[in-house]
Amino acid sequence: MWRRTLRAALRAGLSPGTTGAVAEARAARVGSSRFAGSDSGKAEGPSPGGRVSAELIEHLERLALVDFRNREGVARLQAAIEFAGQLRAVDTDGVVPMESVLEDRCLYLRADDVVEDSCVEALLQNSQWTVEEYFVAPPGNITLPKQSEQDPVTES
Amino acid sequence: MAAPILRCARAGRCWSLGSRPRRTRALFAEPVPGRVREQSSAALQEPRPGAHEWAAVVGLEIHAQISSNSKLFSGSQVSFLAPPNSSVSFFDASLPGTLPVLNRRCVKAAVMTGLALNCTVNKKSLFDRKHYFYADLPAGYQITQQRLPIAVNGCLTYSLSVGAHWSPSATKTVRIKQIQLEQDSGKSLHDDTRSQTLIDLNRAGVGLMEVVMEPDMSCGAEAATAVRELQLILRALGTSQANMAEGQLRVDANVSVHHPGEPLGVRTEVKNLNSIRFLAKAIDYEIQRQIEELRNGGKILNETRAFDEKLGCTVSMRDKEGKQDYRFMPEPNLPPLILYDAESLPTAADPQQVVNIDWIRERLPELPSVTRGRLVEQYGILPEHSFALLNEDGLLEFFQTVMKETRAEPKKVIGWILSTFLGYLKQRNLAVSESPISPSSLAELLSLVDSKVISLPAAKQVFEELWQNQGKTTGQIIQEKKLELLQNQEELEEICQAVLAEHPQEVMAVKKGNQKVVNKLIGMVRRATEGRADPIRIKQILEKQLQ
């Protein structure tokens, strides 16, 4: 679970704007303590200033698809962990995690009407590579499956 | 949970869809080293009970696309086969600054489905983000309901067919763990040769209901029947078109095997199942594969496998680098979804902003199980006939239209529809909607049989003609082929008289008391009329003349 905190902190540390960083890290922490059940999240994790293992870096790189395996990247990661570590100073025992700052508001329900027109041209302008009306992505982080989950219509 | 035990004697039958049933039987007949404690010949022939028994455990995760005009969180259109990226809003493409706005129709659809599956509908449910990187998921996460889904703890009852017939005794129940609302992803088209992936986001953000079924099933047929029943329920509700070939119903199966009384085995997940037939086939193959693997001293890996339709087997999908870490977190942009019932309904609430569970419950359409019961009661047909009527798309409507327009008895009509009509369709691989015979012409034909205008064999002939020659009416065919029964009493009496005169021996036999010979005479009269006489009427005339 400390990985989640770390990841959020990492994002906070790496994001250019820092205004949202604290809130984001907090949201992630609130979320993670929910998912981890009763575990308070203070017992585990690296000690403040602890080294980040190569294995963990690789795991993070896979999840984030970001290459930060150079000295600067790791230093930033380290700083982010320390930054997030400050949150551990807050005693949250017995406090029900907040789901959202809007949790006491009504969730607005929209009528099932089509109100958006096609904006394919505008959208495709955001993409460097397109083929016909498709976005083009690299084969990506997932190995190209032979039995792909392709559209059954195009298969037949 | 009592998982039915598959004994070796039944293995061949139950797994007849598997690739190597013969080898299976041979394997089952062999005693397993290590399981046989006493090496006497008796022990070898009859190993300890349970040693050769395997129980298979099957659970399903089903994604049903919600039938709605617009997407779950955006106002762009839900359309199948639209040009690529033509119904994608800025939110669906996950552009910065866009926010989700929940579609009321999707909420209602999930509530309806939950109620139809006997679920408890949660008056408060929550949305979560499930993260993974995939090019057809532009946000990098899917909004789903991980912690508190919209409906929980339901059940689905289905009836398994035994052989070719439905048997009410084989009624089974599978528990529904939960139903959750979530977004669909876009579609990826992999271009292996150019090593690129084409992304179409039309489907991204379409509303899905994920139905999680507990592992209460034990073979492919059970899973297939449960999915078929769910499909019928979703269609009856109108909450999903549930067409598997079009991806509106996607099924993943979790399969494991174990010895009864022992802990459950390691499970595999079988994906890529886009028809009910393949679902059954894939599960049975996977059960068989796991048993063989364990028999041969191998191990089952907790992995994702895909079903290869051409080879008829499951193959391991290269897994995504170890265990997936979805990094679930609460969706910060959506407050909890609150539903109301008659009691909790706020007085001054805007009706457009309130979903009332009780209101929906009272307006649920008739479910397939109720329809079947009604058919049995209304028409006096057998339960298995009601299953058959619902199992074929459009057949029930066809039957009901015929019933409205014909004087024939329901039992006669159902016979014609399930044997003759369905037989013709199956033989030519047609759907009910593609039938060249309209319900009205069949109704007319059956009325003619009922009022004895034509005989049964003649009716079959007319049916064949109707099938071949579209546009001709039943009346035209009967006239052209001279198929109507002889109605003229005098003419019939004359023919009978002539037959009697030609066969004095038979007449003598009858007069001596041999009533069986009457049937022979009836046959002769029918031949003389080229099958155009009603045997019952001939019998009456003959009996009168023989007195």
mmCIF file of N, CA, C and O in Angstrom, chain A residues 26 29 42 85-93:
data_model
loop_
_atom_site.group_PDB
_atom_site.id
_atom_site.type_symbol
_atom_site.label_atom_id
_atom_site.label_comp_id
_atom_site.label_asym_id
_atom_site.label_seq_id
_atom_site.Cartn_x
_atom_site.Cartn_y
_atom_site.Cartn_z
ATOM 1 N N ARG A 26 -3.186 13.420 -1.151
ATOM 2 C CA ARG A 26 -4.111 13.107 -0.072
ATOM 3 C C ARG A 26 -5.230 12.207 -0.575
ATOM 4 O O ARG A 26 -5.573 11.232 0.063
ATOM 5 N N ARG A 29 -4.052 8.839 -0.845
ATOM 6 C CA ARG A 29 -3.842 8.202 0.449
ATOM 7 C C ARG A 29 -5.180 7.773 1.038
ATOM 8 O O ARG A 29 -5.320 6.670 1.546
ATOM 9 N N LYS A 42 0.605 2.692 8.120
ATOM 10 C CA LYS A 42 1.790 3.308 8.717
ATOM 11 C C LYS A 42 2.877 2.293 8.999
ATOM 12 O O LYS A 42 4.038 2.634 9.175
ATOM 13 N N GLY A 85 5.878 11.456 2.646
ATOM 14 C CA GLY A 85 6.079 10.932 3.991
ATOM 15 C C GLY A 85 5.535 11.855 5.066
ATOM 16 O O GLY A 85 5.154 11.398 6.148
ATOM 17 N N GLN A 86 5.465 13.136 4.750
ATOM 18 C CA GLN A 86 4.942 14.092 5.733
ATOM 19 C C GLN A 86 3.515 13.754 6.144
ATOM 20 O O GLN A 86 3.087 14.044 7.252
ATOM 21 N N LEU A 87 2.775 13.154 5.193
ATOM 22 C CA LEU A 87 1.380 12.827 5.477
ATOM 23 C C LEU A 87 1.263 11.838 6.626
ATOM 24 O O LEU A 87 0.250 11.776 7.307
ATOM 25 N N ARG A 88 2.314 11.061 6.806
ATOM 26 C CA ARG A 88 2.263 10.039 7.855
ATOM 27 C C ARG A 88 2.240 10.651 9.243
ATOM 28 O O ARG A 88 1.927 9.971 10.219
ATOM 29 N N ALA A 89 2.572 11.897 9.311
ATOM 30 C CA ALA A 89 2.563 12.553 10.615
ATOM 31 C C ALA A 89 1.137 12.758 11.129
ATOM 32 O O ALA A 89 0.911 12.909 12.317
ATOM 33 N N VAL A 90 0.175 12.777 10.199
ATOM 34 C CA VAL A 90 -1.214 13.015 10.604
ATOM 35 C C VAL A 90 -1.809 11.733 11.182
ATOM 36 O O VAL A 90 -1.725 10.674 10.558
ATOM 37 N N ASP A 91 -2.415 11.857 12.350
ATOM 38 C CA ASP A 91 -3.055 10.690 12.972
ATOM 39 C C ASP A 91 -4.468 10.543 12.412
ATOM 40 O O ASP A 91 -5.331 11.379 12.656
ATOM 41 N N THR A 92 -4.700 9.486 11.645
ATOM 42 C CA THR A 92 -6.029 9.295 11.042
ATOM 43 C C THR A 92 -6.770 8.123 11.670
ATOM 44 O O THR A 92 -7.769 7.659 11.128
ATOM 45 N N ASP A 93 -6.293 7.630 12.792
ATOM 46 C CA ASP A 93 -6.955 6.481 13.416
ATOM 47 C C ASP A 93 -8.391 6.835 13.779
ATOM 48 O O ASP A 93 -8.656 7.880 14.367
#
